[in-house]
XYZ file of C-alpha atoms in Angstrom:
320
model
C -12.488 8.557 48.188
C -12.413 5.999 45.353
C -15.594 5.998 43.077
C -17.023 2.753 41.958
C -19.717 2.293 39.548
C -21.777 -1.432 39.212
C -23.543 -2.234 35.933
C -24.375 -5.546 34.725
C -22.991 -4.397 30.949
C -20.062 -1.865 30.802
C -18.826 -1.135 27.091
C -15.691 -0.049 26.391
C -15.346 3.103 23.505
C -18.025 5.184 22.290
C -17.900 4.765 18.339
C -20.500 3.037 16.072
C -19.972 -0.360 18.022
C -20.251 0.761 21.595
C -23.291 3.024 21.230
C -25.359 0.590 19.102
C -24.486 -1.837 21.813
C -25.521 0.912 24.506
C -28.803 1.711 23.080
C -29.629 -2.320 22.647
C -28.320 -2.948 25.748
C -30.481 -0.086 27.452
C -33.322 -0.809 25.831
C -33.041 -5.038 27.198
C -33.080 -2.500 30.047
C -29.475 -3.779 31.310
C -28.431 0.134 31.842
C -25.137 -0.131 30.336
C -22.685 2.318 30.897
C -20.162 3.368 28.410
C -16.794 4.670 29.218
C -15.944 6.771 26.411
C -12.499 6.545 26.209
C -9.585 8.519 24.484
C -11.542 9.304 21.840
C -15.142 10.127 22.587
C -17.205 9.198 19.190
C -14.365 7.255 17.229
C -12.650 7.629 14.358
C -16.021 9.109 12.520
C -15.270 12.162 14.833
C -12.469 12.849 12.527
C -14.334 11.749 9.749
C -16.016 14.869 7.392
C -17.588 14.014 4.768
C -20.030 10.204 5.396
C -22.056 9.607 2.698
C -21.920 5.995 2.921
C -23.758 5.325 6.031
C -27.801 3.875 5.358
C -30.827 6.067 6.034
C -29.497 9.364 4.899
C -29.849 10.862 1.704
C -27.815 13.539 1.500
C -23.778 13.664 2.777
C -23.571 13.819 6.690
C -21.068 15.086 8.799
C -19.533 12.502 11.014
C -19.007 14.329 14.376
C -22.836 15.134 13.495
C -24.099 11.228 13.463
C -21.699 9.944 16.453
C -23.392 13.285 18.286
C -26.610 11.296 17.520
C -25.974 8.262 18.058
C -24.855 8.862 21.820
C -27.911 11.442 22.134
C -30.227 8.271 21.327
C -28.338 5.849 23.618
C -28.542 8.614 26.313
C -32.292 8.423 25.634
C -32.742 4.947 26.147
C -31.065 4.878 29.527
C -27.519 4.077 28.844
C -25.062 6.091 30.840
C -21.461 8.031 29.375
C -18.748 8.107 31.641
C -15.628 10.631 30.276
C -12.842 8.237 31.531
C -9.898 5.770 29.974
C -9.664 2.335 31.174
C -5.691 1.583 32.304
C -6.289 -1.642 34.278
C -8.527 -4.648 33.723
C -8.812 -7.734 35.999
C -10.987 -10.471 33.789
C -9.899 -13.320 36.407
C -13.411 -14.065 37.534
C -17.047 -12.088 37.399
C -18.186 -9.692 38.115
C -15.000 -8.207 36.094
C -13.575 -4.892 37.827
C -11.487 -2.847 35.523
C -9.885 0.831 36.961
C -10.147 3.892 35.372
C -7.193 6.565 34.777
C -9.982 8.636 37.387
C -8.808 6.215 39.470
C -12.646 4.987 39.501
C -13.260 1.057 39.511
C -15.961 -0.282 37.454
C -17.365 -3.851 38.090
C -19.142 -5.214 35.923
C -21.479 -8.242 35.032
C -20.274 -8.297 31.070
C -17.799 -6.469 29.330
C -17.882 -5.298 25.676
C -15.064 -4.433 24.043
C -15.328 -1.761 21.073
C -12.066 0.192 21.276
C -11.704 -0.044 17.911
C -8.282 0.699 15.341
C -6.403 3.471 14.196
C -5.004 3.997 10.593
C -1.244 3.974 10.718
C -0.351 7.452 9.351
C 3.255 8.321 7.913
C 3.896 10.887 9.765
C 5.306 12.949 6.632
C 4.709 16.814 6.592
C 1.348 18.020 5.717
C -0.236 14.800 6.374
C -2.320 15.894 9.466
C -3.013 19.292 8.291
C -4.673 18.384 4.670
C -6.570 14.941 6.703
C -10.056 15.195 5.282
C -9.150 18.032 2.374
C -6.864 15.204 0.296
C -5.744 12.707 2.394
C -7.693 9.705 3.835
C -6.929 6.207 5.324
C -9.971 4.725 3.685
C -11.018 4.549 0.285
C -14.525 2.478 0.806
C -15.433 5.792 2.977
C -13.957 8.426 0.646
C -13.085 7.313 -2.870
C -16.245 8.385 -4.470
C -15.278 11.829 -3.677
C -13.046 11.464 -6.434
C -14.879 10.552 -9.248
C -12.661 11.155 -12.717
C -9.958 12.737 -10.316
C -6.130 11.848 -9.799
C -5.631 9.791 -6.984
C -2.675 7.921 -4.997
C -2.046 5.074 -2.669
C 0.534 4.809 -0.663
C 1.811 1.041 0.599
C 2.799 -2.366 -0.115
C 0.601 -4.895 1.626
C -2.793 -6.113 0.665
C -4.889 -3.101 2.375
C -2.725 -0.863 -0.272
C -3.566 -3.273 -3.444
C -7.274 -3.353 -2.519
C -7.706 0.096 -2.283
C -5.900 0.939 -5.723
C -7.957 -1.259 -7.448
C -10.843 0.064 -5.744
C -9.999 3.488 -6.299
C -10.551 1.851 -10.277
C -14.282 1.757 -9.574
C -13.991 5.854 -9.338
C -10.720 7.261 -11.096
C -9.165 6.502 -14.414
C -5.469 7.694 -12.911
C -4.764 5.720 -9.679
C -0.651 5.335 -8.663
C 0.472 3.120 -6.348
C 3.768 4.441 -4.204
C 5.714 1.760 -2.572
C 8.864 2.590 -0.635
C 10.994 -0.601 -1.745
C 10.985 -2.119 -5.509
C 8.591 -5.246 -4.682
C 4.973 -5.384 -2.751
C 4.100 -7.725 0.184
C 0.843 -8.529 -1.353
C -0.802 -11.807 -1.922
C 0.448 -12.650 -5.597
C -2.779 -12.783 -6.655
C -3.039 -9.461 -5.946
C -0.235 -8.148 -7.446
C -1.635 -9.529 -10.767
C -4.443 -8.072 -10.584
C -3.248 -4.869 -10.187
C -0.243 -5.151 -12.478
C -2.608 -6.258 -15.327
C -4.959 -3.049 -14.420
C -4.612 -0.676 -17.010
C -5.448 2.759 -15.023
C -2.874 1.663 -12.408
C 0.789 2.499 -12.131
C 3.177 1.588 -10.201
C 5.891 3.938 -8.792
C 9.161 2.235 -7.087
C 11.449 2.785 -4.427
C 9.731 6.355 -3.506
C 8.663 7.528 0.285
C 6.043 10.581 0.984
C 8.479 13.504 1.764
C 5.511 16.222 1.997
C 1.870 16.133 1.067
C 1.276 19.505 -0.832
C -1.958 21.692 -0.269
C -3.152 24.543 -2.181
C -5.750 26.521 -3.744
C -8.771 28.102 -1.828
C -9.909 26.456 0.182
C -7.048 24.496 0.569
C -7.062 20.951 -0.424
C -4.707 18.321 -1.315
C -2.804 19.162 -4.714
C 0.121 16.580 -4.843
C 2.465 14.567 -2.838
C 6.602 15.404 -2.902
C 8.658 12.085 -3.320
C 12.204 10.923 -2.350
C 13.755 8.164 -3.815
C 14.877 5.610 -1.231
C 17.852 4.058 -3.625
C 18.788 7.712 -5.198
C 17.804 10.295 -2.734
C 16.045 12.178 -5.683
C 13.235 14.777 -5.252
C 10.069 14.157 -7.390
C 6.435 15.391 -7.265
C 3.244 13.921 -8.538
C -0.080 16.003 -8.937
C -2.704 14.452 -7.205
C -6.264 15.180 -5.992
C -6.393 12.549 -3.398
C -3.635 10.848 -1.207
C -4.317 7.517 0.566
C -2.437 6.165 3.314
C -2.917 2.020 3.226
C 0.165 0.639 5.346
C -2.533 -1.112 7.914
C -4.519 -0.140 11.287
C -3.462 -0.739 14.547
C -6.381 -2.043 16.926
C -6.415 -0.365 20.838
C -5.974 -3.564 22.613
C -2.786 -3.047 24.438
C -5.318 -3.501 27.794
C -6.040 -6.912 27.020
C -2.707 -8.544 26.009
C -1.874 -11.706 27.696
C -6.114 -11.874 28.555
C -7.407 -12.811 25.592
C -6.315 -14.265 22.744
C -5.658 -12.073 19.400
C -4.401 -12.230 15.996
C -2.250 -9.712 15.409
C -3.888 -7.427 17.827
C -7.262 -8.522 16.738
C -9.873 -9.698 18.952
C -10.548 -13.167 18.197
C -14.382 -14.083 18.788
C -16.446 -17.153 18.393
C -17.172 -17.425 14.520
C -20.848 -16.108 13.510
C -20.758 -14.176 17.255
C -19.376 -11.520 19.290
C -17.976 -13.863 22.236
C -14.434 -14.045 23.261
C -12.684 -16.792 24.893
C -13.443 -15.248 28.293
C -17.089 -15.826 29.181
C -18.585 -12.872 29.800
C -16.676 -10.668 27.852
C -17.855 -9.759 23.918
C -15.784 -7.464 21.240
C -17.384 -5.638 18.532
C -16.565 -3.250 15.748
C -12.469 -2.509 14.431
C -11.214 -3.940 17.435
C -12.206 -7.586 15.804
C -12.726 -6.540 12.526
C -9.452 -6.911 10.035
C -11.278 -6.972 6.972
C -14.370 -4.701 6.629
C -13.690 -1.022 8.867
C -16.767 0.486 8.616
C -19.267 2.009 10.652
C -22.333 0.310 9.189
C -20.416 -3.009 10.294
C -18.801 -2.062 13.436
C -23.189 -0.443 14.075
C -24.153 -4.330 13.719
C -21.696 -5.960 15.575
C -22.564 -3.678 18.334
C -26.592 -4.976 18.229
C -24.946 -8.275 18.061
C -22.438 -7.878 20.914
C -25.761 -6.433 23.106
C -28.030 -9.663 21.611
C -24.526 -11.702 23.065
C -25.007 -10.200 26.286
C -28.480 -10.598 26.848
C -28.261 -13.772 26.592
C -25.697 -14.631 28.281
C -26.636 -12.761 31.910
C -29.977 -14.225 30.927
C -28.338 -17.811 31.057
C -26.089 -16.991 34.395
C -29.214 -15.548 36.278
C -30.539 -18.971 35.417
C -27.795 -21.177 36.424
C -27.490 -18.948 39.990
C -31.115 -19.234 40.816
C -30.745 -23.305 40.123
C -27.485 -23.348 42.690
C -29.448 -21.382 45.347
């Protein structure tokens, strides 16, 4: 027999965004219930080292503050379901979305915080030395290395702003691009081109990130030249991957409107086009990617929500 679950919030992923959304939303006493998704926790489950994330002194682990975070939404009253959503019907209210359980959820308001992935490369080694080397994000990780050898690998804006970021912490950052011009905005590429501890390295592709030493950690990446075919190596104490993210909003193509794959919302807000339904955290964010962000644009995406089934218990009790 088919489950079905009522709530007058369901949120969608179970990362920064959709637990600080849980725990407002519980505490407006709404009872959300989060559905946790493919990835219970986010990406900070695969995160180590956080040492950028306000109130804690000391470095945190991040499977340790996502464990938190759900124990205080718990707390409050909001409710974790271990499911994936594979359908969604946002035609009319109460939305009912089905789970791959095969359990149908209908719900009052929907928030959306699925979030993005980092595109990885795929090359050997890449998986393996994730957190020991190699990172998608050098806001999160590039203090780490302070005075240390560092790479980026990409083309496009994300790849230009994190080697001259990478500037703010080591004296030796080299870009890798695969073809012998970048994508990014020209202004840019002369700022990084005019950067004196940047390099540029041409017409190269990742072939292997190297580990060594004990415990094993990142040591260099192996190159191959894309015009050549050449092998070449470059010593390196941190590797970062900046060819873009991809946000999980396959669900809701053709239902709301995006830019490329982004959730658009209401400027200043978390509101979509569809009343009723609210997106918060990677899955709208482009530009920023980071917890403390995607934390407050949960509270906002529960403030949304309030409000809104606050206004449309109004408007009912006035038709009745």
């Amino acid at each position: 027999m088919t489950a079905t679950h009522s709530t007058r919030m369901l949120i969608l992923g179970s990362g920064p965004a959709g637990l600080s959304a849980a725990i407002y939303g519980a505490r407006a006493g709404l009872a959300p219930i989060v559905v946790q998704g493919m990835q219970p926790g986010g990406q900070l489950t695969i995160t180590t080292d956080v040492e950028n994330y306000p109130g804690f002194r000391d470095v945190i682990q991040g499977p340790w503050l996502m464990e938190q975070m759900q124990a205080q939404a718990e707390h409050v009253g909001a409710q974790m379901v271990y499911d994936m959503i594979v359908d969604v019907d946002l035609s009319q209210r109460p939305f009912r979305l089905t789970g791959d359980s095969g359990t149908i959820y209908v719900a009052d308001s929907l928030v959306i915080c699925t979030g993005a992935q980092a595109k990885w490369l795929g090359a050997e080694g890449e998986q393996l030395l994730q957190g020991k080397g190699v990172s998608a994000c050098a806001t999160c990780d590039g203090f780490f290395y302070r005075g240390k050898k560092v790479v980026v690998i990409g083309g496009g804006n994300t790849a230009v702003e994190e080697a001259l970021y990478l500037t703010n912490h080591s004296h030796d950052v080299t870009l890798i691009h695969r073809r012998d011009s970048l994508r990014a905005e020209k202004i840019l590429q002369e700022r990084l081109f005019a950067h004196p501890n940047i390099k540029v390295v041409w017409n190269q592709k990742i072939a292997r990130f190297v580990g060594g030493g004990d415990p094993e950690g990142l040591v260099g990446v192996d190159l191959i030249d894309t015009v050549t075919g050449k092998a070449s190596h470059i010593e390196a104490d941190g590797a970062f991957v900046a060819i873009g993210h991809q946000p999980a909003t396959e669900l809701f193509a053709g239902k709301l409107p995006m830019d490329e794959g982004y959730l658009l919302v209401e400027k200043g807000t978390t509101r979509t086009a569809v009343p009723g339904v609210f997106a918060a955290g990677d899955v709208t964010d482009k530009i920023y990617r980071q917890a403390v962000t995607a934390a407050g644009m949960g509270c906002m995406a529960a403030l949304d929500v309030e409000k809104f089934l606050a206004e449309a218990d109004f408007e009912a009790l006035a038709a009745e």
